[in-house]
PDB file of C-alpha atoms and ligand atoms in Angstrom:
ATOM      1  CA  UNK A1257     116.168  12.475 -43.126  1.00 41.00           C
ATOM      2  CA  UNK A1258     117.549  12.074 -39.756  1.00 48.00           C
ATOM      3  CA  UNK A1259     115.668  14.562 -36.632  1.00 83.00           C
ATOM      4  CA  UNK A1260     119.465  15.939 -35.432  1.00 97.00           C
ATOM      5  CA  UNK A1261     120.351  19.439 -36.057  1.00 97.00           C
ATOM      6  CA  UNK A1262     122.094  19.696 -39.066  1.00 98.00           C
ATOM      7  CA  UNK A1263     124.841  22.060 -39.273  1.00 98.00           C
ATOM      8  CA  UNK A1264     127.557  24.189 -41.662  1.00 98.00           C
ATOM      9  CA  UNK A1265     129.837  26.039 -39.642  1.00 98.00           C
ATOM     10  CA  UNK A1266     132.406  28.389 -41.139  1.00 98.00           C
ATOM     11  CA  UNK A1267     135.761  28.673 -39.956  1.00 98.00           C
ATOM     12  CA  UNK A1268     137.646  31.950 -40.882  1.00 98.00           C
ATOM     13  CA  UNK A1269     141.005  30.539 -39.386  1.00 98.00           C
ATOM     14  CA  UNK A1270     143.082  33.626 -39.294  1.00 98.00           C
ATOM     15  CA  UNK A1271     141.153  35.473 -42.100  1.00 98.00           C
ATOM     16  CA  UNK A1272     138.828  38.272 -42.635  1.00 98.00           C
ATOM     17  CA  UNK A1273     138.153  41.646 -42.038  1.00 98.00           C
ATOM     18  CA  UNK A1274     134.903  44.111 -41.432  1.00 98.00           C
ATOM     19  CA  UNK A1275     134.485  44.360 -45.046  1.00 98.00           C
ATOM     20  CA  UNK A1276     133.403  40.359 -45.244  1.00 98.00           C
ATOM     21  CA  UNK A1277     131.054  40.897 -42.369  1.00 98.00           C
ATOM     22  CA  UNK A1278     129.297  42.814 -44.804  1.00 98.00           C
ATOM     23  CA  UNK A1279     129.300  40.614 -47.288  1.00 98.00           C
ATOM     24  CA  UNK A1280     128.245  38.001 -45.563  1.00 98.00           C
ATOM     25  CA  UNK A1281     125.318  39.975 -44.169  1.00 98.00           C
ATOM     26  CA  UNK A1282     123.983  40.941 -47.577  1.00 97.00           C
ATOM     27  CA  UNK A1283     124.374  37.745 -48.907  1.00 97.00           C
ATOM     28  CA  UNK A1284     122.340  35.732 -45.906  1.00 97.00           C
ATOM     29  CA  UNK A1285     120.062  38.143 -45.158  1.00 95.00           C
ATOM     30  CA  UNK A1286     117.550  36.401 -46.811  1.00 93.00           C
ATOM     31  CA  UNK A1287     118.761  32.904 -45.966  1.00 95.00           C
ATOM     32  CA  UNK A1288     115.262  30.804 -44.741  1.00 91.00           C
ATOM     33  CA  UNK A1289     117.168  26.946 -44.720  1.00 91.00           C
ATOM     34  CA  UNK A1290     116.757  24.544 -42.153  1.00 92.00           C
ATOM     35  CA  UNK A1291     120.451  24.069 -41.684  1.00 96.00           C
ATOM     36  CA  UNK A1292     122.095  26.694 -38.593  1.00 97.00           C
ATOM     37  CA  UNK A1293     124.842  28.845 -40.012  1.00 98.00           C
ATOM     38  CA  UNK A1294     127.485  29.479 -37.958  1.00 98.00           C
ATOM     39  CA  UNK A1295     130.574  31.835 -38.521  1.00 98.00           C
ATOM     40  CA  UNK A1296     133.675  31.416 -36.375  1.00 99.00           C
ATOM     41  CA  UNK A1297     135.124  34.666 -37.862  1.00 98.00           C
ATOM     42  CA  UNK A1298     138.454  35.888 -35.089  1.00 98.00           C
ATOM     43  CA  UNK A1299     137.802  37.448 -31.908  1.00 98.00           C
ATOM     44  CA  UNK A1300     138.084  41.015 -33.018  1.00 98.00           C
ATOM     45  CA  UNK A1301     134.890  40.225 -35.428  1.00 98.00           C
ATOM     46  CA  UNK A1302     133.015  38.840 -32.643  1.00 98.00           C
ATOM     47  CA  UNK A1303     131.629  42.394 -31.557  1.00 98.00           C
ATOM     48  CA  UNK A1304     130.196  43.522 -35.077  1.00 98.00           C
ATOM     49  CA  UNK A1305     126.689  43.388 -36.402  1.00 97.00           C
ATOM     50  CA  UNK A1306     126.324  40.195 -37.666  1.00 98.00           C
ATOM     51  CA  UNK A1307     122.632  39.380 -39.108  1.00 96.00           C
ATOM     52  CA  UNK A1308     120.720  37.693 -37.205  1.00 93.00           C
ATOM     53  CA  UNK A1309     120.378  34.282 -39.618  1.00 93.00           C
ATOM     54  CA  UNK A1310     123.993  33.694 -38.974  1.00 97.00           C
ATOM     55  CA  UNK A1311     124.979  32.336 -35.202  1.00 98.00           C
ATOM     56  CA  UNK A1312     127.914  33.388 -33.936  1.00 98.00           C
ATOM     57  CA  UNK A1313     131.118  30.728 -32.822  1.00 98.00           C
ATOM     58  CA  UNK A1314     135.144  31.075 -31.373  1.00 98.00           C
ATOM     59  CA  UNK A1315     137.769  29.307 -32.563  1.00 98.00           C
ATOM     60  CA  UNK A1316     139.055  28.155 -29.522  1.00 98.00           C
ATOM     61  CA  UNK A1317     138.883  29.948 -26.185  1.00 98.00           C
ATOM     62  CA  UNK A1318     140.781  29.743 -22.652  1.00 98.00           C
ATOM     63  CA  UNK A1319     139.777  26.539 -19.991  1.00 98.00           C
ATOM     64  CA  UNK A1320     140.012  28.952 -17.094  1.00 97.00           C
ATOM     65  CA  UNK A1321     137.349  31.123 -16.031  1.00 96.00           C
ATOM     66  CA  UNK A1322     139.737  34.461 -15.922  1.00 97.00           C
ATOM     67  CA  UNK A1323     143.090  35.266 -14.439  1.00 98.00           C
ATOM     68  CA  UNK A1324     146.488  35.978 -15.174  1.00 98.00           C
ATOM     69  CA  UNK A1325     146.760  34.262 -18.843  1.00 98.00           C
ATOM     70  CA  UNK A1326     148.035  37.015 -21.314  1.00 98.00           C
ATOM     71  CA  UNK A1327     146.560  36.832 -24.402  1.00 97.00           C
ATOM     72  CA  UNK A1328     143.589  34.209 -23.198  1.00 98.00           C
ATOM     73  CA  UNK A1329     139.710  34.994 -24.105  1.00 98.00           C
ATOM     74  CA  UNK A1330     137.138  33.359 -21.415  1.00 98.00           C
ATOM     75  CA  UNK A1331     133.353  31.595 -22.037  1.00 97.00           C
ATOM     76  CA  UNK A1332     132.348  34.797 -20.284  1.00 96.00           C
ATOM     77  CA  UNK A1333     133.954  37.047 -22.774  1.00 97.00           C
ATOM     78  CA  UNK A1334     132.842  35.373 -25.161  1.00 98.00           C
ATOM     79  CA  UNK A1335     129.008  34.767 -23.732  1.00 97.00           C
ATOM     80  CA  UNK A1336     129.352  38.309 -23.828  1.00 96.00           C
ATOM     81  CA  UNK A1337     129.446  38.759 -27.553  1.00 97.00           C
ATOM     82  CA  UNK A1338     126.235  36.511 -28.162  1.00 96.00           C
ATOM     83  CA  UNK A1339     128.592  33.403 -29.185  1.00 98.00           C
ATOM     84  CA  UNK A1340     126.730  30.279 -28.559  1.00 98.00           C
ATOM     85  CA  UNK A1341     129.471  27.863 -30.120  1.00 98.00           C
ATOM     86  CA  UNK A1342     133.184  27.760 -29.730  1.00 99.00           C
ATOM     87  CA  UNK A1343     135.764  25.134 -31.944  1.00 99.00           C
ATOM     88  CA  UNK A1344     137.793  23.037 -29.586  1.00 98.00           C
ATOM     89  CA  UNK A1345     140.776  21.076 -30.616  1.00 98.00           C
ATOM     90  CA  UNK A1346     141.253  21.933 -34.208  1.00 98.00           C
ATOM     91  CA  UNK A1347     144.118  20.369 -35.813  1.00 98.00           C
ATOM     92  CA  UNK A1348     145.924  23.487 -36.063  1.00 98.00           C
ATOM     93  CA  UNK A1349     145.732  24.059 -32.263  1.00 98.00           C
ATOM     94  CA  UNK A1350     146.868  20.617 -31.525  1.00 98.00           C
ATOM     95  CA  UNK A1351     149.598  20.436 -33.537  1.00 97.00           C
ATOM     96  CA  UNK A1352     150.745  24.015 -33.901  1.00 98.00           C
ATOM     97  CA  UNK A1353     149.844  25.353 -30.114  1.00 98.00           C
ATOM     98  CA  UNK A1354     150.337  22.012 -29.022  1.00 97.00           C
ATOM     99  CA  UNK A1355     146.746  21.215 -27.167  1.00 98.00           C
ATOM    100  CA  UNK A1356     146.695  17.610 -25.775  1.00 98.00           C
ATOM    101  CA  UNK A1357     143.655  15.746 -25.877  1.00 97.00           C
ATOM    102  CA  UNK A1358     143.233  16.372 -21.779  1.00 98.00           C
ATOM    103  CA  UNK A1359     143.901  20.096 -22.240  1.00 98.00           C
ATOM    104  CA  UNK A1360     141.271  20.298 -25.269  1.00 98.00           C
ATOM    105  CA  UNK A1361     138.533  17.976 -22.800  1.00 98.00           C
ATOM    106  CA  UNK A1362     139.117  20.908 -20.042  1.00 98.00           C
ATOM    107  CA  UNK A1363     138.153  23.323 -22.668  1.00 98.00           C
ATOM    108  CA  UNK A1364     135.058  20.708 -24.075  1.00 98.00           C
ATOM    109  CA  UNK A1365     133.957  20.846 -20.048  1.00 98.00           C
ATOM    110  CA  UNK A1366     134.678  24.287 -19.725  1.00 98.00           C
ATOM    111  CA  UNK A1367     132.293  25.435 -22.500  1.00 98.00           C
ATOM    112  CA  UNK A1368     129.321  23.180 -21.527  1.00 98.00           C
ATOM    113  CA  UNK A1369     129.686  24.552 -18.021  1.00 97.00           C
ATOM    114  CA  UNK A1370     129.099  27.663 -19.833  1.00 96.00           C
ATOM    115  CA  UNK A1371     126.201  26.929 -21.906  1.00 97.00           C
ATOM    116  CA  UNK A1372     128.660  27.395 -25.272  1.00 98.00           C
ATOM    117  CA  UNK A1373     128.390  24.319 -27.087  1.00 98.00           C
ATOM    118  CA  UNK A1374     131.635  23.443 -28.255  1.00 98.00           C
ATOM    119  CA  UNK A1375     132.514  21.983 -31.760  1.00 99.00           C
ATOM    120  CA  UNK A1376     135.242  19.207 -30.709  1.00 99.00           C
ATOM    121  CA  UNK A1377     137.809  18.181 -33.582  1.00 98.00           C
ATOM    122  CA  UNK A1378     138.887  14.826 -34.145  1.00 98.00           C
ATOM    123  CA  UNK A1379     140.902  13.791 -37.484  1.00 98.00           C
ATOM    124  CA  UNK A1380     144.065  11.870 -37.855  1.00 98.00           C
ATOM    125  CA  UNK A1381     147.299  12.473 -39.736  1.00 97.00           C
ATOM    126  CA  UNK A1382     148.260  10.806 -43.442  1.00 97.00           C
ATOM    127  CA  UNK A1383     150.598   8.663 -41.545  1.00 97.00           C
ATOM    128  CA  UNK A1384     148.144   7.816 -39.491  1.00 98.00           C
ATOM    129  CA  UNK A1385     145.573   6.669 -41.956  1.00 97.00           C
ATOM    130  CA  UNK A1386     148.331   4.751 -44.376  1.00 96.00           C
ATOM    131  CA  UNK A1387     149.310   2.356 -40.628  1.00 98.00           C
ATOM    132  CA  UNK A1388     145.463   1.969 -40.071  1.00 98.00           C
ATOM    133  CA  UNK A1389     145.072   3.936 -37.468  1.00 98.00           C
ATOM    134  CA  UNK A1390     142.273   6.079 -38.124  1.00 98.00           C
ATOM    135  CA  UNK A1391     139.508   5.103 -35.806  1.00 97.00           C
ATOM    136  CA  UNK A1392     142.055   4.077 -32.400  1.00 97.00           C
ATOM    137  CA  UNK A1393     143.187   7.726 -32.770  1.00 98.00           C
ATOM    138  CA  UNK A1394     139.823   9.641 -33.248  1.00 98.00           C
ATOM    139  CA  UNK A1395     138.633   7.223 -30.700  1.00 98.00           C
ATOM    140  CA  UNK A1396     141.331   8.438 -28.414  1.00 98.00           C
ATOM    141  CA  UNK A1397     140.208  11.472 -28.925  1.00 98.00           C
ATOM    142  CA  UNK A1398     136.784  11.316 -28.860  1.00 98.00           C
ATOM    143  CA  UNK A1399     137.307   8.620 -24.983  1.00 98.00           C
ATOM    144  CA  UNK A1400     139.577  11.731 -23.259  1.00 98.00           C
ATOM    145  CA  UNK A1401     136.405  13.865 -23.572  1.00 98.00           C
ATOM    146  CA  UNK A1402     133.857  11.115 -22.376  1.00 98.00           C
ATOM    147  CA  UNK A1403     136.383  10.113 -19.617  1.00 98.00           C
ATOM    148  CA  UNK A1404     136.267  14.104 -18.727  1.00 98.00           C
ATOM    149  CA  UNK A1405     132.340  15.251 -18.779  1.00 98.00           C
ATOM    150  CA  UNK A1406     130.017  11.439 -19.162  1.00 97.00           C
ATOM    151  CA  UNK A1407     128.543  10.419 -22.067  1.00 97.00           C
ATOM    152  CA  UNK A1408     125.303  12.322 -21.418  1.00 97.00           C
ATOM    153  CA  UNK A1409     126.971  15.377 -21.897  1.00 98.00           C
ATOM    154  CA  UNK A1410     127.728  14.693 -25.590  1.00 98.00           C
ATOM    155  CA  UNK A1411     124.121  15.655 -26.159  1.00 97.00           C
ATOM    156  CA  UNK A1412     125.591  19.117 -25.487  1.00 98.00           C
ATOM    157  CA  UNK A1413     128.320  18.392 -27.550  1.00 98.00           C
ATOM    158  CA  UNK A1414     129.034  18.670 -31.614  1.00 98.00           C
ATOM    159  CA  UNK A1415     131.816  16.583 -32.970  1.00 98.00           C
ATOM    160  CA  UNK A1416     133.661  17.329 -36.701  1.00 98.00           C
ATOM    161  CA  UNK A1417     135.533  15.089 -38.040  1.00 98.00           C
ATOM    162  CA  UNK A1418     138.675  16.754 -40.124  1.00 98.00           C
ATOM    163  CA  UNK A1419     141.074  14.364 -41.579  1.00 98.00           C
ATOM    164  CA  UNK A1420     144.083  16.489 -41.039  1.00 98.00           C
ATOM    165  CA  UNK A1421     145.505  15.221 -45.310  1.00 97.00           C
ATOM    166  CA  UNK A1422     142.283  17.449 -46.425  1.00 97.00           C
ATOM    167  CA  UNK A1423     142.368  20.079 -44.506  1.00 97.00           C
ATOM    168  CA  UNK A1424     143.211  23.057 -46.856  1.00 94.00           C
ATOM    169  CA  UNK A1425     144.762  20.508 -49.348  1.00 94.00           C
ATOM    170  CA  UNK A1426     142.285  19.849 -51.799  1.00 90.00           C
ATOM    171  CA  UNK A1427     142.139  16.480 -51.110  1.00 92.00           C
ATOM    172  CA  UNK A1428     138.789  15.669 -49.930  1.00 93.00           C
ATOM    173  CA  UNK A1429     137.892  12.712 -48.232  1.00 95.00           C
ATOM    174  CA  UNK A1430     135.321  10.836 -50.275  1.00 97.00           C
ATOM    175  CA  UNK A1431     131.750  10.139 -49.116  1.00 97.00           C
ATOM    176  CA  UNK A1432     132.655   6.733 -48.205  1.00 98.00           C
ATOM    177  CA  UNK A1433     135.840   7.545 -46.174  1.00 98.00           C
ATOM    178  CA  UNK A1434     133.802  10.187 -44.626  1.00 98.00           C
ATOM    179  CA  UNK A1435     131.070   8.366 -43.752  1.00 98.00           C
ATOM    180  CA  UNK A1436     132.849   5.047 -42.627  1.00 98.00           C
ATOM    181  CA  UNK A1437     134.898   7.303 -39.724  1.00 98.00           C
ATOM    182  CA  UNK A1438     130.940   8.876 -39.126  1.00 98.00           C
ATOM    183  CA  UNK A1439     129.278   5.508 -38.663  1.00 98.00           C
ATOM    184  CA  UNK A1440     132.382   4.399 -36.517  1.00 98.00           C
ATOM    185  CA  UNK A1441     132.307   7.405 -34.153  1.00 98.00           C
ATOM    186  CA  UNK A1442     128.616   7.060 -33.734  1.00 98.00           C
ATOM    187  CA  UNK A1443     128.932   3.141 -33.374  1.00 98.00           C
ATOM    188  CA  UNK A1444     131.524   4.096 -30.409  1.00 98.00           C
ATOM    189  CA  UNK A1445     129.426   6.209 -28.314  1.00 98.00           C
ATOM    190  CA  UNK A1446     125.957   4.200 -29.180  1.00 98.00           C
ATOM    191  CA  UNK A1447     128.108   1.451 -26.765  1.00 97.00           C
ATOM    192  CA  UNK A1448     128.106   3.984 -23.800  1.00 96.00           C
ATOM    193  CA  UNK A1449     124.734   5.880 -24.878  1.00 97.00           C
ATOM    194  CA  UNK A1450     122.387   5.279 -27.714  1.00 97.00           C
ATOM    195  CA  UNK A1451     120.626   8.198 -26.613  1.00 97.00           C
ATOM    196  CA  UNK A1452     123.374  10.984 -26.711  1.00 97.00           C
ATOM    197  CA  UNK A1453     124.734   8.343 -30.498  1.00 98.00           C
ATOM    198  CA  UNK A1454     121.063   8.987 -32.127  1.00 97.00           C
ATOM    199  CA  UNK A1455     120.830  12.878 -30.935  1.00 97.00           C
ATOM    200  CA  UNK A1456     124.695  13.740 -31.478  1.00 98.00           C
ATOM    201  CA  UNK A1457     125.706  15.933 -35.250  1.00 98.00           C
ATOM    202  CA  UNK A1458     128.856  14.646 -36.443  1.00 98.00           C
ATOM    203  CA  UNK A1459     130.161  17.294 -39.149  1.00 98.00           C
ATOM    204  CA  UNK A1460     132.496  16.679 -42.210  1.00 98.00           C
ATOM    205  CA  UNK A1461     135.566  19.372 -42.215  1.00 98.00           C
ATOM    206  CA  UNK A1462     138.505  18.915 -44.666  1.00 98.00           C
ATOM    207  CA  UNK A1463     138.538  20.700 -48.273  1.00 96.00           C
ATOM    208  CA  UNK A1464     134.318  21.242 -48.390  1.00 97.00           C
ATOM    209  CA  UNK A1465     133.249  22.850 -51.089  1.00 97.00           C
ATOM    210  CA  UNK A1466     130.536  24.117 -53.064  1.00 97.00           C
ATOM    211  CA  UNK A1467     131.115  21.431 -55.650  1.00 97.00           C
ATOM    212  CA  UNK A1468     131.516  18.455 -53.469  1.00 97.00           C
ATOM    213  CA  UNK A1469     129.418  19.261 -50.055  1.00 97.00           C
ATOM    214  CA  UNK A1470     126.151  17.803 -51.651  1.00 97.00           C
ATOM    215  CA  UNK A1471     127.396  14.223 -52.047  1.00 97.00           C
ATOM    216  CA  UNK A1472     129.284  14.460 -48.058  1.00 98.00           C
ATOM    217  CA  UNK A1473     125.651  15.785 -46.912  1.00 97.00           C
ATOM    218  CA  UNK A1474     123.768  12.786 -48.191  1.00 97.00           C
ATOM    219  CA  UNK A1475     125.645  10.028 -46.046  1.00 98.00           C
ATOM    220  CA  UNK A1476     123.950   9.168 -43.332  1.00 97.00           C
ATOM    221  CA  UNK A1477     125.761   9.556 -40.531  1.00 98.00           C
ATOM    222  CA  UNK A1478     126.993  13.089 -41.764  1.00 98.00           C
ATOM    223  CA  UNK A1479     124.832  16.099 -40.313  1.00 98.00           C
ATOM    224  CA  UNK A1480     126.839  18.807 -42.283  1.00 98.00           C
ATOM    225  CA  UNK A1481     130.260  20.431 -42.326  1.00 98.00           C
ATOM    226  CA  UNK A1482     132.710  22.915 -41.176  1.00 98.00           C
ATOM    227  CA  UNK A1483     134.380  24.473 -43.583  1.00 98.00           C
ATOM    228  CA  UNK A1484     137.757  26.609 -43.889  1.00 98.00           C
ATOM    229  CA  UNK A1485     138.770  28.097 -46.843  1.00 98.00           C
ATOM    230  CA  UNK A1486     135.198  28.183 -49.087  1.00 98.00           C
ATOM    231  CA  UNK A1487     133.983  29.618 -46.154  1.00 98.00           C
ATOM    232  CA  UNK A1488     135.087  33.057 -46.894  1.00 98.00           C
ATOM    233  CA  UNK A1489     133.950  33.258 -50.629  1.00 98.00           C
ATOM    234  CA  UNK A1490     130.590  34.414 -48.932  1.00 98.00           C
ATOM    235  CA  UNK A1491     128.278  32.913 -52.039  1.00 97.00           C
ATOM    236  CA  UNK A1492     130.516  29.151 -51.798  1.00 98.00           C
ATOM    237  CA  UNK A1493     129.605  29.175 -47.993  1.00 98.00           C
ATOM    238  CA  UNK A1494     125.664  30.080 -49.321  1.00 97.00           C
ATOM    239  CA  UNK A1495     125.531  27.429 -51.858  1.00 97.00           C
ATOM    240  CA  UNK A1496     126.970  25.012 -49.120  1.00 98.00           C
ATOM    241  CA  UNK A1497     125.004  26.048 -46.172  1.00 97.00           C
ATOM    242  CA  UNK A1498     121.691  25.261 -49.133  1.00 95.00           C
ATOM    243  CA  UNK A1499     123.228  21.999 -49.796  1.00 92.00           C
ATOM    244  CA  UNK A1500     122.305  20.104 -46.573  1.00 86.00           C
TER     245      UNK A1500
HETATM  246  P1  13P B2490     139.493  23.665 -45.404  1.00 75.97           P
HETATM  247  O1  13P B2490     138.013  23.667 -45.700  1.00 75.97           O
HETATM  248  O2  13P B2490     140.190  24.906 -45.883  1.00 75.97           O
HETATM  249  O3  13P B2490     140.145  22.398 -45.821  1.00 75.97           O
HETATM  250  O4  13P B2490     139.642  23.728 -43.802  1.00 75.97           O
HETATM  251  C1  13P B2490     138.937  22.834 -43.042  1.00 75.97           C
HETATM  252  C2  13P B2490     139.042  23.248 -41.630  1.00 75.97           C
HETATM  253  O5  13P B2490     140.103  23.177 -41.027  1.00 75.97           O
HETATM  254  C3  13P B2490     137.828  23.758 -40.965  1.00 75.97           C
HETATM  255  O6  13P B2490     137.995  23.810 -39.586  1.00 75.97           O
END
């Protein structure tokens, strides 16, 4: 068993309304695991009455401070709201709001300035993985961030890793895959900082589910999951958030 913090974070994505606040609440109200929950439901659910087993995380959030940016929700705003934990850079946002890896390590800075601790995505395409390219690109990735806030900052720092062929497909990565990319991302920043590599939770996202998460959770370099769509079935998300 390794010391880091081990972690299953739900993401709602666009989903969910007061009615699965509730049923979340009932059904960990009585949760007593070693393993933090966190919800990322949207914005508008931020402000309800979550219980207080579950933590509370965006799914993305502005890299300025405030201003004129219609539509934009600040660290402040969200401080606000008792979030501790905002998702930067999920695949969705990078390829559907088009977020560059700079513009996603001004958010990554942004939050630690702010005491959130944000959840950076890494994950590469099908394409990607057929040519080989896996690790150069989450490695890209991962270096924009470092080059942005040091390498001791990645103690304040979760990474996921979401192979964007499993997200919402079905098609999980298996434990090996999984844990290969895990080992490799670790191995990467243990040559800047063996420190922030030992203390650092590197999450599995793509296609979790209750059936599966047990044999992801074992590897050794995997220190939980964030998980999309079996996130809002609210006993799946128990049964994972037990797994761990
Ligand atoms: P699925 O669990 O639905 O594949 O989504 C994964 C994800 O994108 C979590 O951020």
């Amino acid at each position: 068993m390794s010391v880091r913090t081990r972690y299953v974070i739900a993401n709602w994505k666009m989903n969910g309304h007061r009615d699965l606040v509730s049923a979340f609440n009932q059904t960990f109200a009585n949760y007593q695991g070693d393993t933090k929950v966190i919800v990322c439901p949207p914005f508008t659910l931020l402000g309800s009455n979550w219980d207080e087993q579950i933590k509370l995380g965006a799914q993305n959030m502005s890299e300025h401070a405030q201003g004129a940016y219609t539509g934009e929700v600040s660290s402040d705003m969200l401080k606000e709201l008792q979030v501790s934990y905002v998702i930067i850079g999920h695949s969705e946002r990078r390829a559907l709001y088009g977020e560059s890896d700079q513009l996603v390590a001004d958010k990554v800075q942004s939050a630690i300035n702010n005491n959130l601790m944000p959840v950076l995505c890494v994950g590469e395409t099908d394409e990607q993985r057929e040519a080989g390219e896996t690790f150069h690109v989450v490695k890209k990735q991962i270096s924009t961030v470092i080059e942005k806030i040091g390498t001791d900052a990645l103690t304040k720092v979760i990474i996921a890793y979401e192979p964007i062929w499993a997200i919402g497909t079905g098609k999980t990565a298996t434990p090996a895959q999984a844990q290969d990319v895990h080992q490799a991302i670790r191995a990467y920043i243990a040559e800047s900082n063996s420190n922030a590599a030992s203390q650092i939770s590197l999450l599995y996202g793509g296609s979790v589910n209750a059936d599966n998460c047990s044999e992801l959770f074992e590897q050794k370099d995997i220190d939980g999951g964030l998980v999309g769509g079996a996130s809002l079935k609210p006993e799946d998300f128990h049964k994972i958030c037990i797994s761990v």
